[in-house]
XYZ file of C-alpha atoms in Angstrom:
742
model
C -38.276 -3.665 72.133
C -37.280 -2.529 75.589
C -36.408 1.146 75.871
C -33.114 2.214 77.462
C -33.662 3.491 80.971
C -33.815 7.298 80.856
C -33.305 8.140 84.537
C -30.426 10.540 83.893
C -31.881 13.293 86.040
C -29.864 14.762 88.963
C -31.228 13.090 92.125
C -29.757 14.886 95.172
C -31.802 12.854 97.675
C -30.515 9.377 96.962
C -27.064 7.853 97.221
C -27.560 4.089 97.102
C -31.035 4.471 98.466
C -30.159 6.891 101.281
C -31.809 10.261 101.551
C -29.838 13.221 102.835
C -32.417 15.412 104.549
C -32.290 18.356 106.859
C -35.346 19.516 108.749
C -34.775 22.886 110.324
C -36.219 23.574 113.745
C -37.816 20.211 114.457
C -36.350 18.758 117.676
C -37.097 15.547 119.550
C -40.389 15.770 121.359
C -42.484 13.488 123.520
C -45.666 12.085 121.963
C -48.121 9.392 123.040
C -46.592 7.038 120.524
C -43.144 7.582 121.986
C -44.450 7.024 125.507
C -45.797 3.642 124.215
C -42.279 2.881 122.945
C -40.808 3.784 126.337
C -43.301 1.420 128.007
C -42.258 -1.284 125.526
C -38.563 -0.819 126.515
C -39.388 -0.773 130.205
C -41.555 -3.923 129.979
C -38.914 -5.690 127.900
C -36.380 -5.153 130.733
C -38.575 -6.536 133.476
C -40.683 -9.106 131.511
C -41.267 -12.383 133.283
C -40.758 -14.904 131.848
C -37.927 -13.452 129.781
C -38.581 -13.573 125.985
C -36.791 -16.371 124.167
C -33.697 -15.756 122.045
C -35.687 -15.783 118.821
C -38.316 -13.451 120.277
C -35.599 -11.042 121.514
C -34.039 -11.009 118.057
C -37.382 -10.177 116.476
C -38.057 -7.409 118.974
C -34.600 -5.846 118.444
C -35.201 -5.816 114.708
C -38.581 -4.202 115.261
C -37.337 -1.543 117.660
C -35.045 0.327 115.247
C -37.699 1.222 112.648
C -40.132 2.022 115.471
C -37.653 4.470 117.053
C -36.761 6.141 113.735
C -40.126 6.010 112.028
C -43.088 8.282 112.296
C -45.796 7.873 114.964
C -48.472 5.250 114.471
C -51.727 4.234 116.112
C -51.589 2.069 119.259
C -53.473 -0.771 117.581
C -50.787 -1.033 114.890
C -47.988 -0.881 117.463
C -49.591 -3.645 119.614
C -50.138 -5.796 116.555
C -46.471 -5.388 115.514
C -45.319 -6.367 119.062
C -47.730 -9.392 119.040
C -46.084 -10.755 115.942
C -42.760 -10.858 117.845
C -43.803 -11.638 121.424
C -47.506 -11.965 122.271
C -47.239 -11.876 126.107
C -45.140 -8.715 125.993
C -47.751 -6.992 123.802
C -50.369 -7.789 126.456
C -48.087 -6.309 129.187
C -47.501 -3.111 127.195
C -51.230 -2.634 126.593
C -52.095 -3.192 130.263
C -49.365 -0.693 131.402
C -50.568 1.985 128.998
C -54.203 1.353 130.054
C -53.308 1.827 133.744
C -51.375 4.982 132.964
C -54.086 6.511 130.737
C -56.879 5.480 133.033
C -55.142 6.700 136.191
C -53.908 10.208 137.086
C -51.278 12.569 135.832
C -48.921 11.463 138.642
C -48.806 7.938 137.109
C -47.150 9.364 133.971
C -44.825 11.469 136.176
C -43.865 8.371 138.140
C -43.242 6.439 134.950
C -40.706 8.967 133.701
C -39.015 9.084 137.144
C -38.572 5.295 137.034
C -36.992 5.344 133.563
C -33.534 6.090 135.001
C -33.550 2.699 136.730
C -32.778 0.886 133.489
C -29.309 2.490 133.519
C -28.517 1.569 137.157
C -26.434 -1.344 138.392
C -23.065 -2.834 137.380
C -24.745 -4.539 134.429
C -27.546 -2.223 133.351
C -30.350 -3.453 131.171
C -29.707 -0.583 128.689
C -26.337 1.072 128.052
C -26.448 4.872 127.912
C -24.643 5.073 124.584
C -26.738 2.407 122.816
C -29.488 3.277 120.332
C -32.188 2.577 122.939
C -30.213 4.312 125.658
C -29.883 7.480 123.621
C -33.604 7.362 122.832
C -34.490 7.011 126.518
C -32.214 9.880 127.486
C -33.538 12.185 124.711
C -37.156 11.483 125.767
C -36.403 11.990 129.431
C -34.634 15.283 128.704
C -37.434 16.449 126.406
C -40.063 15.569 129.083
C -38.172 17.439 131.809
C -38.156 20.581 129.642
C -41.935 20.660 129.406
C -43.954 23.178 131.336
C -46.856 22.078 133.542
C -49.438 23.015 130.874
C -47.497 21.073 128.248
C -47.286 18.023 130.528
C -51.111 18.209 131.022
C -51.646 18.435 127.236
C -49.363 15.446 126.742
C -51.344 13.398 129.329
C -54.587 14.396 127.669
C -53.151 13.317 124.315
C -52.116 9.977 125.847
C -55.658 9.363 127.078
C -57.079 10.178 123.673
C -54.456 7.912 122.073
C -55.621 5.029 124.187
C -59.318 5.755 123.726
C -58.969 5.801 119.996
C -57.411 2.382 120.238
C -60.340 1.115 122.309
C -62.888 2.407 119.780
C -60.903 0.972 116.879
C -60.650 -2.447 118.548
C -64.454 -2.605 118.800
C -64.885 -1.592 115.167
C -62.255 -3.975 113.834
C -64.152 -7.023 115.084
C -66.702 -6.416 112.327
C -64.378 -5.323 109.548
C -63.107 -7.493 106.751
C -59.419 -8.164 106.201
C -59.227 -6.024 103.028
C -60.747 -3.036 104.861
C -58.221 -3.464 107.650
C -55.365 -3.288 105.159
C -56.748 -0.029 103.771
C -57.154 1.305 107.318
C -53.579 0.451 108.200
C -52.278 2.267 105.118
C -54.263 5.395 105.945
C -53.210 5.491 109.635
C -49.463 5.132 109.196
C -48.124 8.598 110.128
C -49.141 11.056 112.839
C -50.677 14.492 112.550
C -47.985 16.423 114.392
C -44.630 17.603 113.095
C -41.869 15.044 112.725
C -38.502 15.349 114.413
C -35.428 15.676 112.286
C -34.520 11.980 112.639
C -38.085 10.869 111.930
C -38.253 13.029 108.783
C -34.903 11.656 107.574
C -35.956 8.109 108.201
C -39.411 8.602 106.572
C -37.878 10.118 103.411
C -35.064 7.565 103.269
C -37.508 4.674 103.628
C -40.034 5.992 101.010
C -37.353 7.019 98.514
C -35.681 3.606 98.825
C -38.953 1.810 98.406
C -39.914 3.931 95.381
C -36.614 2.846 93.788
C -36.485 -0.823 94.756
C -39.973 -2.056 95.597
C -42.779 0.422 94.858
C -45.473 -1.932 96.177
C -44.094 -1.584 99.708
C -44.165 2.214 99.567
C -47.200 4.242 100.567
C -49.811 4.693 97.893
C -49.394 7.940 95.839
C -52.336 9.582 97.632
C -51.155 8.552 101.147
C -47.585 9.574 100.536
C -48.641 12.939 99.121
C -50.853 13.527 102.174
C -47.973 12.859 104.575
C -45.563 15.047 102.554
C -48.122 17.847 102.666
C -48.389 17.357 106.411
C -44.585 17.497 106.741
C -44.382 20.619 104.562
C -47.155 22.273 106.543
C -44.769 22.463 109.574
C -41.681 23.166 107.486
C -42.461 24.567 103.987
C -38.720 25.081 103.290
C -37.953 21.412 103.558
C -36.415 20.996 100.079
C -36.018 17.206 100.006
C -39.745 16.713 100.792
C -40.511 18.727 97.691
C -38.248 16.411 95.650
C -39.929 13.283 97.012
C -43.264 14.902 96.111
C -41.892 15.362 92.578
C -41.004 11.669 92.349
C -44.392 10.679 93.772
C -46.174 12.818 91.146
C -44.217 11.068 88.405
C -45.701 7.757 89.607
C -49.128 8.895 88.527
C -48.026 10.880 85.462
C -49.182 14.157 86.977
C -47.337 16.736 84.916
C -48.592 19.817 86.741
C -47.864 18.584 90.322
C -44.485 17.123 89.367
C -43.383 20.444 87.719
C -44.657 22.378 90.706
C -42.808 20.220 93.205
C -39.540 20.180 91.161
C -39.472 23.962 90.903
C -40.252 24.300 94.629
C -37.371 21.906 95.423
C -34.765 24.010 93.684
C -36.275 27.245 94.986
C -36.025 25.980 98.571
C -32.539 24.607 97.942
C -31.342 28.083 97.022
C -33.366 29.869 99.700
C -32.032 27.741 102.563
C -28.475 28.087 101.280
C -27.923 24.307 101.456
C -26.147 24.174 98.089
C -23.926 27.163 98.831
C -22.840 25.621 102.156
C -21.840 22.363 100.514
C -20.449 23.690 97.256
C -19.086 27.150 98.075
C -19.854 29.999 95.748
C -20.758 27.559 93.019
C -23.794 26.296 94.971
C -26.389 28.697 93.556
C -25.246 28.230 89.982
C -25.192 24.481 90.398
C -28.747 24.505 91.645
C -29.900 26.614 88.722
C -28.282 24.488 85.995
C -29.455 21.218 87.497
C -32.966 22.730 87.953
C -33.006 23.452 84.189
C -31.688 19.938 83.440
C -34.318 18.253 85.631
C -37.018 20.342 84.016
C -35.834 19.211 80.629
C -35.964 15.535 81.664
C -39.435 16.069 83.015
C -40.697 17.588 79.753
C -38.975 14.873 77.717
C -40.696 12.160 79.877
C -44.118 13.634 79.099
C -43.350 14.130 75.413
C -42.970 17.920 75.500
C -39.900 17.907 73.279
C -39.865 21.553 72.338
C -40.021 22.709 76.013
C -37.405 20.060 76.882
C -35.030 21.472 74.250
C -35.474 25.030 75.574
C -34.728 23.919 79.144
C -31.712 21.960 77.911
C -30.326 25.040 76.172
C -30.701 26.976 79.445
C -28.890 24.267 81.416
C -26.096 24.098 78.864
C -25.637 27.847 78.890
C -25.295 28.005 82.670
C -23.075 24.901 82.722
C -20.753 26.415 80.121
C -20.437 29.625 82.103
C -19.539 27.592 85.192
C -17.259 25.180 83.229
C -19.241 22.198 84.656
C -18.302 19.290 82.373
C -20.399 16.756 84.288
C -23.598 18.785 83.887
C -22.750 19.380 80.212
C -22.321 15.645 79.684
C -25.746 15.023 81.211
C -27.180 17.706 78.918
C -25.504 16.052 75.922
C -27.011 12.677 76.860
C -30.528 14.167 76.951
C -29.835 16.093 73.739
C -29.117 12.686 72.127
C -32.482 11.376 73.261
C -34.225 14.399 71.736
C -32.320 13.955 68.488
C -33.272 10.274 68.294
C -36.934 11.267 68.772
C -36.628 13.682 65.838
C -34.275 12.085 63.295
C -32.829 8.870 64.702
C -29.284 10.230 64.266
C -26.477 8.482 66.173
C -23.624 11.023 65.598
C -24.188 12.948 68.849
C -24.603 9.676 70.718
C -21.192 8.345 69.684
C -19.631 11.651 70.681
C -21.447 11.514 74.026
C -20.050 8.069 74.862
C -16.462 9.172 74.054
C -16.872 12.249 76.257
C -18.469 10.329 79.140
C -15.514 7.887 79.139
C -13.097 10.838 79.060
C -14.672 12.512 82.119
C -14.961 9.264 84.059
C -18.756 8.936 83.958
C -19.326 5.187 83.560
C -23.131 5.417 84.141
C -23.589 7.803 81.227
C -21.066 5.965 79.058
C -22.950 2.699 79.594
C -26.343 4.227 78.850
C -24.889 5.761 75.730
C -23.566 2.365 74.542
C -26.955 0.747 75.189
C -28.715 3.498 73.305
C -26.368 2.985 70.374
C -27.009 -0.781 70.464
C -30.758 -0.183 70.418
C -30.468 2.195 67.466
C -28.286 -0.209 65.523
C -30.549 -3.148 66.297
C -33.460 -1.197 64.754
C -31.142 -0.375 61.850
C -30.578 -4.105 61.125
C -27.018 -4.641 62.381
C -25.940 -8.205 63.031
C -26.560 -9.653 66.466
C -22.882 -10.615 66.918
C -21.755 -6.980 66.594
C -24.450 -5.782 68.991
C -23.529 -8.401 71.607
C -19.864 -7.397 71.333
C -20.870 -3.785 72.034
C -22.959 -4.901 75.016
C -20.012 -6.904 76.292
C -18.022 -3.650 76.604
C -20.952 -2.134 78.450
C -21.107 -5.157 80.797
C -17.447 -4.647 81.697
C -18.245 -1.141 82.847
C -21.189 -2.369 84.868
C -19.282 -5.030 86.785
C -16.199 -2.868 87.222
C -18.208 -0.071 88.901
C -20.945 -2.328 90.437
C -23.741 -0.575 88.492
C -26.474 -3.004 89.553
C -29.325 -1.186 87.777
C -27.442 -1.039 84.487
C -26.511 -4.714 84.717
C -30.265 -5.438 84.827
C -30.990 -3.042 81.948
C -28.244 -4.643 79.835
C -29.710 -8.152 80.263
C -33.236 -6.798 79.519
C -31.791 -5.161 76.406
C -30.368 -8.489 75.204
C -33.684 -10.170 75.799
C -35.412 -7.551 73.669
C -32.806 -7.793 70.914
C -33.146 -11.573 70.637
C -36.915 -11.216 70.594
C -36.652 -8.575 67.845
C -34.485 -10.803 65.715
C -36.828 -13.776 66.242
C -34.560 -15.992 68.435
C -37.023 -16.843 71.178
C -34.779 -19.510 72.772
C -31.980 -16.983 73.385
C -34.527 -14.471 74.644
C -35.831 -16.939 77.233
C -32.208 -17.694 78.304
C -31.486 -14.034 78.936
C -34.738 -13.469 80.718
C -34.146 -16.450 83.045
C -30.640 -15.147 83.756
C -31.950 -11.779 84.967
C -34.730 -13.377 87.044
C -32.225 -15.643 88.825
C -29.803 -12.820 89.654
C -29.521 -11.113 93.042
C -29.234 -7.321 93.190
C -25.873 -5.856 94.131
C -27.652 -3.110 96.062
C -28.157 -3.286 99.830
C -31.874 -3.146 100.620
C -33.904 -3.660 103.722
C -35.184 -7.088 104.692
C -38.501 -7.899 103.090
C -37.962 -5.460 100.204
C -38.078 -6.958 96.724
C -34.732 -6.509 94.980
C -36.183 -6.770 91.469
C -39.175 -4.479 91.194
C -37.582 -2.372 88.426
C -38.468 -1.652 84.811
C -35.978 -4.198 83.609
C -37.731 -7.026 85.463
C -41.097 -5.824 84.235
C -39.805 -5.944 80.663
C -38.388 -9.483 80.826
C -41.392 -10.848 82.683
C -43.699 -9.383 79.949
C -41.545 -10.978 77.307
C -41.691 -14.349 79.133
C -45.479 -14.096 79.449
C -45.826 -13.463 75.718
C -43.361 -16.250 74.791
C -45.294 -18.743 76.949
C -48.566 -17.639 75.364
C -47.067 -18.049 71.876
C -46.136 -21.632 72.773
C -49.642 -22.406 74.032
C -48.824 -22.335 77.749
C -51.624 -19.951 78.642
C -51.808 -21.082 82.308
C -48.116 -20.250 82.754
C -48.566 -16.929 80.987
C -51.501 -16.128 83.324
C -49.366 -16.936 86.366
C -46.579 -14.608 85.099
C -49.088 -11.783 84.503
C -50.649 -12.403 87.907
C -47.196 -11.977 89.474
C -46.644 -8.832 87.403
C -49.961 -7.377 88.645
C -48.948 -8.028 92.269
C -45.461 -6.657 91.870
C -46.455 -3.668 89.733
C -49.964 -2.542 90.803
C -52.044 -0.483 88.355
C -50.955 2.797 89.941
C -47.214 2.014 89.665
C -44.880 3.456 87.068
C -44.353 0.322 85.010
C -47.854 -1.079 85.061
C -48.429 0.087 81.448
C -46.016 -2.639 80.287
C -47.975 -5.631 81.605
C -51.278 -4.014 80.805
C -50.367 -3.887 77.121
C -49.002 -7.443 77.011
C -52.051 -8.751 78.909
C -54.374 -7.070 76.348
C -52.398 -8.411 73.391
C -52.430 -11.980 74.761
C -56.168 -11.822 75.363
C -56.642 -10.420 71.833
C -54.625 -13.250 70.246
C -56.579 -15.874 72.172
C -59.918 -14.396 71.120
C -58.822 -14.232 67.463
C -57.538 -17.861 67.574
C -60.871 -18.922 69.145
C -62.872 -17.123 66.466
C -64.429 -14.742 68.982
C -63.951 -11.598 66.992
C -66.461 -9.564 68.998
C -64.298 -10.104 72.142
C -61.178 -9.241 70.203
C -62.829 -6.069 68.944
C -63.773 -5.065 72.504
C -60.079 -5.322 73.508
C -58.891 -2.893 70.746
C -59.722 0.363 72.661
C -57.653 -0.846 75.626
C -54.672 -1.608 73.396
C -55.035 1.699 71.577
C -54.947 3.583 74.868
C -51.643 2.004 75.697
C -50.116 1.952 72.222
C -51.979 3.720 69.451
C -50.043 2.113 66.569
C -50.588 -1.382 67.931
C -54.261 -0.626 68.529
C -54.872 0.518 64.953
C -53.052 -2.596 63.604
C -55.209 -4.893 65.789
C -58.360 -3.121 64.660
C -57.393 -3.885 61.065
C -56.868 -7.550 61.926
C -60.401 -7.764 63.331
C -61.816 -6.111 60.224
C -60.015 -8.624 57.967
C -61.321 -11.514 60.076
C -64.844 -10.095 59.726
C -64.459 -9.780 55.898
C -64.639 -5.998 56.018
C -61.921 -5.675 53.428
C -62.515 -2.086 52.246
C -62.374 -0.597 55.738
C -59.383 -2.762 56.632
C -57.516 -1.663 53.480
C -58.062 2.006 54.234
C -56.875 1.632 57.797
C -53.779 -0.344 56.819
C -52.779 2.172 54.170
C -52.945 5.044 56.659
C -50.984 3.015 59.209
C -48.362 2.109 56.569
C -47.727 5.732 55.678
C -47.432 6.731 59.337
C -45.080 3.899 60.235
C -42.865 4.652 57.223
C -42.702 8.256 58.368
C -41.627 7.392 61.934
C -39.373 4.550 60.638
C -41.094 1.778 62.551
C -39.761 -1.011 60.333
C -41.228 -3.984 62.242
C -44.728 -2.546 62.051
C -44.254 -1.620 58.372
C -43.510 -5.301 57.543
C -46.465 -6.514 59.619
C -48.736 -4.024 57.792
C -47.386 -5.191 54.411
C -48.185 -8.809 55.335
C -51.738 -7.892 56.323
C -52.205 -5.984 53.051
C -50.985 -9.054 51.183
C -53.526 -11.115 53.146
C -56.251 -8.720 52.024
C -55.287 -9.252 48.363
C -55.110 -12.989 48.882
C -58.533 -13.006 50.488
C -59.808 -11.184 47.371
C -58.180 -13.829 45.134
C -55.669 -11.270 43.855
C -52.532 -13.384 44.351
C -50.577 -11.726 41.555
C -51.064 -8.338 43.223
C -50.053 -9.777 46.592
C -46.666 -11.055 45.298
C -44.940 -7.655 44.931
C -46.112 -6.643 48.369
C -44.783 -9.894 49.848
C -41.445 -9.459 48.072
C -41.178 -5.892 49.471
C -41.851 -7.285 52.971
C -39.274 -10.058 52.507
C -36.595 -7.566 51.336
C -37.197 -5.344 54.365
C -37.277 -8.187 56.872
C -33.980 -9.561 55.510
C -32.374 -6.141 55.374
C -33.198 -5.550 59.078
C -32.533 -9.225 60.009
C -36.047 -9.795 61.410
C -36.000 -13.545 61.092
C -39.487 -14.282 62.433
C -41.043 -11.784 59.986
C -38.941 -13.090 57.140
C -40.099 -16.663 57.846
C -43.738 -15.544 57.973
C -43.333 -13.716 54.651
C -41.844 -16.872 53.083
C -44.917 -18.827 54.209
C -47.134 -16.282 52.493
C -45.031 -16.421 49.293
C -45.182 -20.203 49.324
C -48.954 -20.134 49.670
C -49.305 -17.707 46.829
C -47.123 -19.940 44.606
C -49.252 -22.920 45.595
C -52.429 -21.147 44.519
C -50.772 -20.012 41.275
C -50.103 -23.690 40.390
C -46.376 -24.116 41.171
C -46.356 -26.323 44.302
C -42.803 -27.627 43.644
C -41.470 -24.099 43.850
C -43.533 -23.483 46.959
C -42.023 -26.571 48.631
C -38.571 -25.421 47.684
C -38.849 -22.060 49.385
C -40.663 -23.621 52.363
C -37.537 -25.629 53.103
C -35.707 -22.336 53.735
C -38.237 -21.137 56.330
C -39.268 -24.358 58.073
C -36.187 -24.810 60.175
C -36.150 -21.363 61.949
C -39.898 -21.561 62.394
C -39.774 -24.910 64.132
C -36.759 -23.777 66.248
C -37.940 -20.342 67.357
C -41.414 -19.671 65.975
C -44.728 -19.449 67.736
C -46.888 -22.562 67.901
C -49.353 -20.997 65.504
C -46.605 -20.366 62.949
C -45.389 -23.968 63.327
C -48.856 -25.254 62.693
C -49.267 -22.978 59.642
C -45.932 -24.183 58.225
C -46.780 -27.854 58.595
C -50.289 -27.272 57.219
C -48.784 -25.566 54.150
C -46.220 -28.288 53.628
C -49.013 -30.875 53.614
C -50.994 -28.810 51.033
C -47.920 -28.594 48.767
C -47.347 -32.303 49.059
C -50.980 -32.985 48.072
C -50.824 -30.615 45.097
C -47.474 -32.134 43.940
C -48.846 -35.686 44.205
C -51.427 -35.023 41.415
C -48.915 -35.957 38.710
C -47.359 -38.951 40.583
C -47.949 -42.658 39.907
C -50.673 -44.302 42.092
C -48.195 -45.916 44.477
C -46.019 -42.791 44.855
C -49.153 -40.658 45.187
C -50.407 -42.871 48.069
C -47.045 -42.437 49.867
C -47.171 -38.640 49.371
C -50.750 -38.517 50.812
C -49.698 -40.624 53.802
C -46.827 -38.218 54.440
C -49.215 -35.238 54.088
C -51.543 -36.874 56.699
C -48.576 -37.151 59.136
C -47.747 -33.491 58.575
C -51.422 -32.595 59.100
C -51.408 -34.493 62.389
C -48.410 -32.420 63.524
C -50.151 -29.191 62.423
C -53.244 -30.369 64.293
C -51.166 -30.804 67.514
C -49.799 -27.235 67.208
C -53.182 -25.674 66.510
C -54.748 -27.548 69.412
C -52.157 -26.101 71.776
C -53.349 -22.528 71.128
C -57.024 -23.578 70.715
C -57.093 -22.402 67.068
C -60.509 -23.818 66.130
C -60.687 -22.265 62.664
C -57.391 -23.883 61.608
C -58.347 -27.160 63.262
C -61.597 -27.186 61.205
C -59.519 -26.802 58.018
C -57.122 -29.582 59.059
C -59.992 -32.010 59.795
C -61.584 -31.092 56.449
C -58.425 -31.834 54.531
C -57.704 -35.028 56.463
C -61.222 -36.310 55.730
C -60.673 -35.745 52.031
C -57.325 -37.520 52.111
C -58.631 -40.542 54.070
C -61.493 -40.751 51.573
C -58.951 -40.857 48.705
C -57.029 -43.611 50.445
C -60.178 -45.607 51.188
C -59.888 -45.342 54.952
C -63.533 -45.020 55.845
C -63.317 -45.128 59.639
C -60.632 -42.416 59.834
C -62.574 -40.371 57.252
C -65.766 -40.515 59.288
C -63.948 -39.536 62.494
C -62.350 -36.497 60.897
C -65.666 -35.531 59.232
C -67.409 -35.706 62.628
C -64.784 -33.369 64.165
C -65.028 -31.057 61.163
C -68.861 -30.852 61.421
C -68.678 -30.031 65.189
C -66.264 -27.131 64.587
C -68.029 -25.942 61.467
C -71.301 -25.566 63.390
C -69.567 -23.744 66.169
C -67.595 -21.302 64.022
C -68.904 -18.623 61.580
C -68.358 -19.096 57.861
C -65.476 -17.041 56.395
C -66.996 -16.600 52.899
C -63.933 -18.162 51.181
C -63.161 -21.781 50.273
C -61.810 -23.695 53.279
C -58.850 -25.145 51.407
C -57.525 -21.690 50.475
C -56.398 -20.528 53.917
C -53.035 -21.751 55.164
C -53.182 -20.005 58.532
């Protein structure tokens, strides 16, 4: 089930994706890259022929990020211009070549000629425009340079151009993939950034980390540039915070803690908080520092340290009478309580307080946490959806885009938990078709968040369950592109990908492949990994080892109150007893699983348990009773169940019909066997969808026996041929073929 988003930490950098940064002492300065931009503006004004309207629009859209962003190599700049206007790119390159290959006076003359763009009754550039301000700033900065500084600038320009020449020769022999890596490494410059450049760089990267992590710099590249920025200004607090967020991407607990503490230290040292919040500034920094430290420890599972940090934050907040900080502390205290005991008392109190203090974000998260707890406690879906409706009203009223997404992902997970796959697909499609309410830059994905990762994973698994493996592979491929392995939410699709591969290998009878996937699943989810290991052992007839493993897992899951896994383990234990022909011992275990699944309203597990009970009754010689309880489970299985469960249900119905027909008159018996053959055909269709060769072998075996009883020789021989092909391909199970229903 999808976890409620836990990003309750204080984030001083971002307000709707905008970073508020302040770099002390870094003024606008002239660099070779900025000279190249000045050349671009000058050539744009006198280009002949004039660029078309579409080309001008592209160039204007390109100029703003170029003016605000960090320096880049000349090759990247020329390539960016070529994409907008090829002939202008050629003019810019020639002009820079003439300047760098000439003398110092050529650069002097270029800056003297810049003022011409402002002359005339209709100047090419207005002085107060963005480009006009940039030209004036650069001209002023250049005029302030001493002769030795001008000479160093010209030398740097020559080196800037020569590096481009060398790179152009090398790029002719490089592959496209290597070029992409080169581009990523060469993005920023080595010198100090100006205040505006630093603000833009942090704003851009923070926004991308939030909205579309794939467009942001890789963790290593971003950290390198942050280190470079901090080298020139170690007291730049917001850079430390972005470093903290970057370390969280790769789950680096040491670096993230180090950067977080440095952020709040610098915030206090620079006096930024005291300037904006009066005398309360220092105390505010301290209490939010403790709160952020608590969230960090909670994220990495250090619950004892998180509780100590929360106590410190609450103490300082109480002294300062800061109700907002106290409310955040209470929300995180709820999370810690749920990890320990699963209690909802504090959570209900937290929601009431959040509404009272006008904190819709916290109130909504509290409601969603309550819904999640009550879903796991077995409350009815109608009550949960009513509660989520109240949460949705808060989202739309306050335009909480992220929480709208989380709410829909939560509904998808609830319907999946309760076994209503059709409703889960509907909710998932609703989220995927929505547009974000947040304003993001052009080309940035609006839906690269945890919520979208969750629903896409559910969709992939649902398609795989219905036998649409090609569609599931496409969804997983899209997930891998949108959430690369080094991103925060990659663990989600990695786990689902491994599970789908495991199920396919088990269905195909390739237990050695399934066994090789177990370590990968265990690394991502230890409980799921142990359970899958037990399934492999059962399939390989290693009953003793499987029983020991399942008993340990059952005790652990009962201790942590993982009800869904408890029921699945009980069903596997019952399968062990059934495989050992101990059907009477399996019955109490199955009844226990049925009681739990009905208590917690887990319909898909309840239906699976009924199938197991019906099979046990069939083996015990009461097929009529087995058919009776099958009628209770068949409808929800056919409506919402996986293809494998549908096939198992129809296969079992056919077996019960055959067993019941033993006491019928010859004519009625023939009709019952014909009906059983039709049900077996339906089961065969379902099993073929998921390539379940072992079950297909059993179906062909049973059909051959039935056709032989009815005297249909041709059909019997055809089924016998298919059975023989599959029987030679698959290993023997060591139990009678007719005894397995699934």
